[in-house]
Amino acid sequence: MRKYLLLILMSTLFMAPVAYAHTMDKSTLYADVSETAPTIQEIMVLHSIGLLGYNGKDMNLNPTENLSRKHFAGWLGGFFGLEGATVDELAQAAKNEDYVSSLEGDITYKEINTALFHHKLELEKPDATLTKEEYISFLTDQLDVDMGGHSLIQMGGFSEGPTGTIEDVVTGDETGVVINGTTYMLSGHPRIFADSTDAKSWVGQTVEKSILTTGGSHQHSHDQSGDHHEGQSTDTPTLQYIQISSPAQATSKTQVQSENATPIDQQQSTKESNETSSNTVWIAALLVLVAVIMGFLFVKHKK
């Protein structure tokens, strides 16, 4: 009995990201990825749409390891909504659908181009394998590539969501945010990039990026026959990913941009600042001169 319960517990680690029915934030996504990692936002975006998952053993990403065909196929199975609950089952389902030709060895750029991009990408080294870090960077760069009217995000049954200031929040059994007067509810298992997962603290902060479930089917057919895989289960769009920036973070970004400015940019900024200061001085001087003249005329008139 104890062994059976352990197997059930471990099976939750095998499932693709879309199967997690709870909130995950930047500190709980992977055991070996810090919430301050330079690519944490990219990782969370790919994880939220199902193109990045777990290895079937633990909660580690192991970003410097080569990406195996088996793991890639398993993530594809979750992304396209194929049948299966474990990495092995989803990988086999993806192979059965001819998304990959084998589950042995490491995946190549060419195979990713075939499975996700209909051979549309021009690759420098198509037969090269890649680490998970390189995979994350590669997919992030291609998220908006147009593949006959849909992007990679849309292919998975998602769309770009709202951005702007959070005016209010909805709390209780479900959580939502109000942006530009419209309420957007969070999905059942959202990925949240924020300083806090306490929704009440988000009021006044800015949503820099978000991804919505579309409630429709995946916009992809591997054999181009129109036989689409099953998409999201809800008809009402919900927030699958939300990236929130606090005022402090916005100020920090401005400071970083200033520090990273080129000498030419800095000179231009200094020039504009000096011109503004000079204009202010001249305006003040003119106002003083007008005041003196008016005072002189007033005194002369009194006499």
CSV table of C-alpha atoms in Angstrom, one decimal:
chain,number,residue,atom,x,y,z
A,1,MET,CA,0.0,0.0,0.0
A,2,ARG,CA,2.8,2.4,0.9
A,3,LYS,CA,4.6,1.7,-2.4
A,4,TYR,CA,1.3,2.3,-4.3
A,5,LEU,CA,0.8,5.7,-2.6
A,6,LEU,CA,4.4,6.6,-3.4
A,7,LEU,CA,3.9,5.8,-7.0
A,8,ILE,CA,0.8,8.0,-7.1
A,9,LEU,CA,2.8,10.9,-5.5
A,10,MET,CA,5.6,10.5,-8.0
A,11,SER,CA,3.2,10.4,-10.9
A,12,THR,CA,2.4,14.1,-10.2
A,13,LEU,CA,5.9,14.9,-11.1
A,14,PHE,CA,5.7,13.2,-14.4
A,15,MET,CA,2.8,15.2,-15.8
A,16,ALA,CA,3.2,18.0,-18.2
A,17,PRO,CA,3.0,21.6,-16.9
A,18,VAL,CA,-0.6,22.0,-18.1
A,19,ALA,CA,-1.7,19.4,-15.6
A,20,TYR,CA,-0.7,21.2,-12.5
A,21,ALA,CA,-3.9,22.5,-10.9
A,22,HIS,CA,-2.4,25.1,-8.7
A,23,THR,CA,-0.5,28.4,-8.8
A,24,MET,CA,3.2,28.3,-9.5
A,25,ASP,CA,5.5,31.3,-9.1
A,26,LYS,CA,9.1,32.1,-9.9
A,27,SER,CA,10.3,30.6,-6.6
A,28,THR,CA,8.5,27.2,-6.9
A,29,LEU,CA,8.9,26.4,-10.6
A,30,TYR,CA,12.2,24.4,-10.5
A,31,ALA,CA,14.3,23.3,-7.6
A,32,ASP,CA,17.5,24.2,-9.4
A,33,VAL,CA,16.5,27.5,-11.0
A,34,SER,CA,16.7,30.6,-8.8
A,35,GLU,CA,13.9,33.1,-9.0
A,36,THR,CA,16.6,35.7,-9.8
A,37,ALA,CA,18.0,33.7,-12.8
A,38,PRO,CA,18.4,35.9,-15.9
A,39,THR,CA,16.1,33.7,-18.0
A,40,ILE,CA,13.4,33.1,-15.3
A,41,GLN,CA,10.8,35.1,-17.2
A,42,GLU,CA,11.4,33.1,-20.5
A,43,ILE,CA,11.3,29.9,-18.5
A,44,MET,CA,8.0,30.8,-17.0
A,45,VAL,CA,6.5,31.7,-20.3
A,46,LEU,CA,7.5,28.4,-22.0
A,47,HIS,CA,6.4,26.5,-18.9
A,48,SER,CA,3.0,28.2,-18.8
A,49,ILE,CA,2.2,27.1,-22.4
A,50,GLY,CA,3.5,23.6,-21.9
A,51,LEU,CA,6.7,23.7,-24.0
A,52,LEU,CA,8.9,23.3,-21.0
A,53,GLY,CA,8.3,20.7,-18.3
A,54,TYR,CA,9.9,18.2,-15.9
A,55,ASN,CA,12.1,15.2,-16.4
A,56,GLY,CA,9.8,12.6,-14.8
A,57,LYS,CA,12.1,12.1,-11.8
A,58,ASP,CA,12.2,15.4,-9.8
A,59,MET,CA,11.6,19.1,-9.9
A,60,ASN,CA,14.9,20.0,-11.5
A,61,LEU,CA,15.4,21.6,-15.0
A,62,ASN,CA,19.1,20.7,-15.4
A,63,PRO,CA,19.4,23.6,-17.9
A,64,THR,CA,23.0,22.8,-19.0
A,65,GLU,CA,22.1,19.3,-20.0
A,66,ASN,CA,21.3,18.4,-23.6
A,67,LEU,CA,17.6,18.2,-24.4
A,68,SER,CA,16.7,14.6,-25.1
A,69,ARG,CA,14.2,13.6,-27.8
A,70,LYS,CA,12.2,11.8,-25.1
A,71,HIS,CA,11.8,14.9,-22.9
A,72,PHE,CA,11.0,17.1,-25.9
A,73,ALA,CA,8.5,14.6,-27.2
A,74,GLY,CA,6.9,14.4,-23.7
A,75,TRP,CA,6.5,18.2,-23.6
A,76,LEU,CA,5.1,18.2,-27.1
A,77,GLY,CA,2.5,15.7,-26.0
A,78,GLY,CA,1.3,18.1,-23.2
A,79,PHE,CA,1.5,21.1,-25.5
A,80,PHE,CA,-0.7,19.5,-28.2
A,81,GLY,CA,-3.1,17.9,-25.7
A,82,LEU,CA,-2.2,14.3,-26.5
A,83,GLU,CA,-3.3,11.4,-24.3
A,84,GLY,CA,-1.0,10.5,-21.5
A,85,ALA,CA,-0.2,11.3,-17.9
A,86,THR,CA,3.5,10.7,-17.7
A,87,VAL,CA,6.5,11.8,-19.7
A,88,ASP,CA,6.8,8.3,-21.2
A,89,GLU,CA,3.2,8.2,-22.2
A,90,LEU,CA,3.1,11.7,-23.7
A,91,ALA,CA,6.4,11.1,-25.5
A,92,GLN,CA,5.1,7.8,-27.0
A,93,ALA,CA,1.9,9.6,-28.1
A,94,ALA,CA,4.0,12.3,-29.8
A,95,LYS,CA,6.0,9.7,-31.6
A,96,ASN,CA,2.8,7.9,-32.7
A,97,GLU,CA,1.7,11.2,-34.2
A,98,ASP,CA,5.1,11.5,-36.0
A,99,TYR,CA,6.1,14.7,-34.2
A,100,VAL,CA,9.4,12.9,-33.6
A,101,SER,CA,10.9,9.9,-35.4
A,102,SER,CA,12.6,8.4,-32.3
A,103,LEU,CA,12.7,8.7,-28.6
A,104,GLU,CA,16.4,7.9,-28.4
A,105,GLY,CA,19.3,10.4,-28.2
A,106,ASP,CA,19.1,14.2,-28.2
A,107,ILE,CA,16.9,16.5,-30.2
A,108,THR,CA,18.2,18.7,-33.0
A,109,TYR,CA,17.3,22.1,-34.3
A,110,LYS,CA,16.0,20.5,-37.5
A,111,GLU,CA,13.6,18.2,-35.6
A,112,ILE,CA,12.3,21.1,-33.5
A,113,ASN,CA,11.8,23.1,-36.8
A,114,THR,CA,9.8,20.1,-38.2
A,115,ALA,CA,7.7,19.5,-35.1
A,116,LEU,CA,6.8,23.1,-34.3
A,117,PHE,CA,7.5,25.4,-37.2
A,118,HIS,CA,6.5,23.5,-40.4
A,119,HIS,CA,10.1,23.7,-41.6
A,120,LYS,CA,9.7,27.5,-41.9
A,121,LEU,CA,12.9,28.5,-40.0
A,122,GLU,CA,16.2,29.0,-41.7
A,123,LEU,CA,18.8,27.3,-39.4
A,124,GLU,CA,22.5,27.8,-39.4
A,125,LYS,CA,23.2,24.4,-37.9
A,126,PRO,CA,20.1,22.2,-38.4
A,127,ASP,CA,21.8,19.0,-37.3
A,128,ALA,CA,23.2,20.4,-34.0
A,129,THR,CA,21.9,19.3,-30.7
A,130,LEU,CA,21.1,21.8,-28.0
A,131,THR,CA,21.1,22.2,-24.2
A,132,LYS,CA,17.9,23.1,-22.4
A,133,GLU,CA,19.3,26.6,-22.0
A,134,GLU,CA,19.7,26.9,-25.7
A,135,TYR,CA,16.3,25.4,-26.3
A,136,ILE,CA,14.7,28.1,-24.0
A,137,SER,CA,16.6,30.9,-25.9
A,138,PHE,CA,15.7,29.4,-29.3
A,139,LEU,CA,12.0,29.0,-28.7
A,140,THR,CA,11.8,32.4,-27.0
A,141,ASP,CA,13.2,34.1,-30.1
A,142,GLN,CA,10.6,32.2,-32.3
A,143,LEU,CA,7.5,32.7,-30.2
A,144,ASP,CA,6.0,35.3,-32.6
A,145,VAL,CA,7.0,33.7,-35.9
A,146,ASP,CA,4.0,33.7,-38.3
A,147,MET,CA,3.3,30.1,-39.5
A,148,GLY,CA,0.4,30.7,-41.9
A,149,GLY,CA,-1.7,32.9,-39.7
A,150,HIS,CA,-0.8,31.6,-36.2
A,151,SER,CA,2.2,31.9,-33.8
A,152,LEU,CA,3.7,29.2,-31.5
A,153,ILE,CA,1.6,30.6,-28.6
A,154,GLN,CA,-1.6,30.4,-30.6
A,155,MET,CA,-0.7,26.9,-31.8
A,156,GLY,CA,-0.9,25.8,-28.2
A,157,GLY,CA,-4.4,27.3,-27.7
A,158,PHE,CA,-3.2,30.6,-26.1
A,159,SER,CA,-3.1,34.2,-27.0
A,160,GLU,CA,-1.3,37.3,-25.9
A,161,GLY,CA,-3.2,38.8,-22.9
A,162,PRO,CA,-3.7,42.3,-21.5
A,163,THR,CA,-1.1,44.7,-20.2
A,164,GLY,CA,-1.4,47.8,-18.1
A,165,THR,CA,-2.1,48.9,-14.5
A,166,ILE,CA,-4.0,46.6,-12.2
A,167,GLU,CA,-6.9,48.8,-11.0
A,168,ASP,CA,-8.5,46.2,-8.7
A,169,VAL,CA,-8.4,42.5,-7.9
A,170,VAL,CA,-11.0,39.7,-7.4
A,171,THR,CA,-10.3,37.4,-4.5
A,172,GLY,CA,-12.1,34.4,-3.0
A,173,ASP,CA,-12.6,31.0,-4.6
A,174,GLU,CA,-11.1,32.4,-7.8
A,175,THR,CA,-8.6,35.2,-8.4
A,176,GLY,CA,-8.9,37.9,-11.1
A,177,VAL,CA,-7.4,41.3,-12.0
A,178,VAL,CA,-9.1,44.4,-13.4
A,179,ILE,CA,-7.1,46.1,-16.2
A,180,ASN,CA,-8.6,49.0,-18.2
A,181,GLY,CA,-12.0,48.3,-16.7
A,182,THR,CA,-12.1,44.7,-17.7
A,183,THR,CA,-11.8,41.7,-15.3
A,184,TYR,CA,-9.6,38.8,-16.2
A,185,MET,CA,-9.7,35.7,-14.1
A,186,LEU,CA,-6.7,33.5,-13.5
A,187,SER,CA,-6.7,30.0,-14.8
A,188,GLY,CA,-6.9,27.0,-12.5
A,189,HIS,CA,-3.1,26.6,-12.7
A,190,PRO,CA,-1.5,29.9,-13.6
A,191,ARG,CA,2.2,30.9,-13.6
A,192,ILE,CA,2.7,34.1,-11.7
A,193,PHE,CA,5.8,36.3,-12.0
A,194,ALA,CA,5.5,38.8,-9.2
A,195,ASP,CA,7.0,39.9,-5.9
A,196,SER,CA,4.1,38.3,-4.1
A,197,THR,CA,1.4,35.8,-4.9
A,198,ASP,CA,-1.0,37.8,-2.6
A,199,ALA,CA,-3.4,39.3,-5.2
A,200,LYS,CA,-4.3,42.2,-3.0
A,201,SER,CA,-0.7,43.5,-3.2
A,202,TRP,CA,-1.0,43.7,-7.0
A,203,VAL,CA,-3.3,46.8,-7.0
A,204,GLY,CA,-1.5,49.7,-8.6
A,205,GLN,CA,1.2,47.5,-10.1
A,206,THR,CA,1.7,46.9,-13.8
A,207,VAL,CA,1.1,43.8,-15.9
A,208,GLU,CA,4.0,43.8,-18.4
A,209,LYS,CA,3.0,40.6,-20.1
A,210,SER,CA,0.3,38.0,-19.9
A,211,ILE,CA,-1.0,35.0,-21.8
A,212,LEU,CA,-4.6,34.0,-22.1
A,213,THR,CA,-6.1,30.6,-22.7
A,214,THR,CA,-8.3,30.9,-25.7
A,215,GLY,CA,-10.8,28.2,-25.1
A,216,GLY,CA,-10.4,27.0,-28.6
A,217,SER,CA,-8.5,24.1,-30.3
A,218,HIS,CA,-4.8,24.1,-31.0
A,219,GLN,CA,-4.0,25.9,-34.2
A,220,HIS,CA,-1.8,23.2,-35.5
A,221,SER,CA,-2.1,20.0,-37.5
A,222,HIS,CA,1.0,18.0,-38.0
A,223,ASP,CA,-0.1,16.5,-41.3
A,224,GLN,CA,-1.8,19.7,-42.5
A,225,SER,CA,-5.1,17.8,-42.8
A,226,GLY,CA,-7.0,19.9,-40.4
A,227,ASP,CA,-7.1,17.2,-37.7
A,228,HIS,CA,-6.4,19.5,-34.8
A,229,HIS,CA,-5.6,18.2,-31.3
A,230,GLU,CA,-7.8,19.1,-28.4
A,231,GLY,CA,-7.3,22.5,-26.9
A,232,GLN,CA,-8.1,24.2,-23.6
A,233,SER,CA,-11.2,23.0,-21.8
A,234,THR,CA,-12.8,26.3,-20.8
A,235,ASP,CA,-14.7,28.6,-23.2
A,236,THR,CA,-13.9,31.7,-21.2
A,237,PRO,CA,-10.3,33.0,-21.7
A,238,THR,CA,-8.3,33.0,-18.4
A,239,LEU,CA,-4.9,34.2,-17.5
A,240,GLN,CA,-2.4,31.3,-17.8
A,241,TYR,CA,0.7,33.6,-17.3
A,242,ILE,CA,0.9,37.0,-15.7
A,243,GLN,CA,4.1,39.0,-15.3
A,244,ILE,CA,3.7,41.9,-12.8
A,245,SER,CA,6.2,44.7,-12.3
A,246,SER,CA,6.0,46.7,-9.0
A,247,PRO,CA,6.8,50.5,-9.1
A,248,ALA,CA,10.2,49.7,-7.5
A,249,GLN,CA,11.1,47.3,-10.3
A,250,ALA,CA,10.1,49.9,-12.9
A,251,THR,CA,12.4,52.4,-11.2
A,252,SER,CA,15.2,49.8,-11.1
A,253,LYS,CA,14.7,49.1,-14.9
A,254,THR,CA,15.0,52.8,-15.6
A,255,GLN,CA,18.2,53.0,-13.6
A,256,VAL,CA,19.6,50.0,-15.4
A,257,GLN,CA,18.7,51.5,-18.8
A,258,SER,CA,20.5,54.7,-17.8
A,259,GLU,CA,23.6,52.7,-16.6
A,260,ASN,CA,23.6,50.8,-19.9
A,261,ALA,CA,23.2,53.8,-22.1
A,262,THR,CA,26.0,54.3,-24.7
A,263,PRO,CA,28.2,57.4,-24.5
A,264,ILE,CA,26.3,58.9,-27.4
A,265,ASP,CA,23.0,58.4,-25.6
A,266,GLN,CA,24.4,59.9,-22.4
A,267,GLN,CA,25.7,62.9,-24.4
A,268,GLN,CA,22.3,63.4,-26.0
A,269,SER,CA,20.6,63.1,-22.7
A,270,THR,CA,23.0,65.6,-21.1
A,271,LYS,CA,22.5,68.0,-24.0
A,272,GLU,CA,18.7,67.8,-23.8
A,273,SER,CA,19.0,68.3,-20.0
A,274,ASN,CA,21.2,71.3,-20.5
A,275,GLU,CA,18.9,72.8,-23.1
A,276,THR,CA,16.0,72.3,-20.8
A,277,SER,CA,17.8,74.0,-17.9
A,278,SER,CA,18.9,76.8,-20.2
A,279,ASN,CA,15.4,77.4,-21.4
A,280,THR,CA,14.2,77.5,-17.8
A,281,VAL,CA,16.8,80.1,-16.9
A,282,TRP,CA,15.8,82.3,-19.8
A,283,ILE,CA,12.1,82.1,-19.0
A,284,ALA,CA,12.8,82.9,-15.4
A,285,ALA,CA,15.0,85.9,-16.4
A,286,LEU,CA,12.3,87.2,-18.7
A,287,LEU,CA,9.6,86.9,-16.0
A,288,VAL,CA,11.9,88.9,-13.6
A,289,LEU,CA,12.5,91.6,-16.3
A,290,VAL,CA,8.8,91.9,-16.9
A,291,ALA,CA,8.1,92.2,-13.2
A,292,VAL,CA,10.8,95.0,-12.9
A,293,ILE,CA,9.3,96.9,-15.8
A,294,MET,CA,5.8,96.6,-14.5
A,295,GLY,CA,7.0,97.7,-11.1
A,296,PHE,CA,8.8,100.7,-12.6
A,297,LEU,CA,5.7,101.8,-14.6
A,298,PHE,CA,3.5,101.4,-11.5
A,299,VAL,CA,5.8,103.6,-9.4
A,300,LYS,CA,6.1,106.2,-12.2
A,301,HIS,CA,2.3,106.2,-12.5
A,302,LYS,CA,1.8,106.8,-8.8
A,303,LYS,CA,4.1,109.8,-8.9
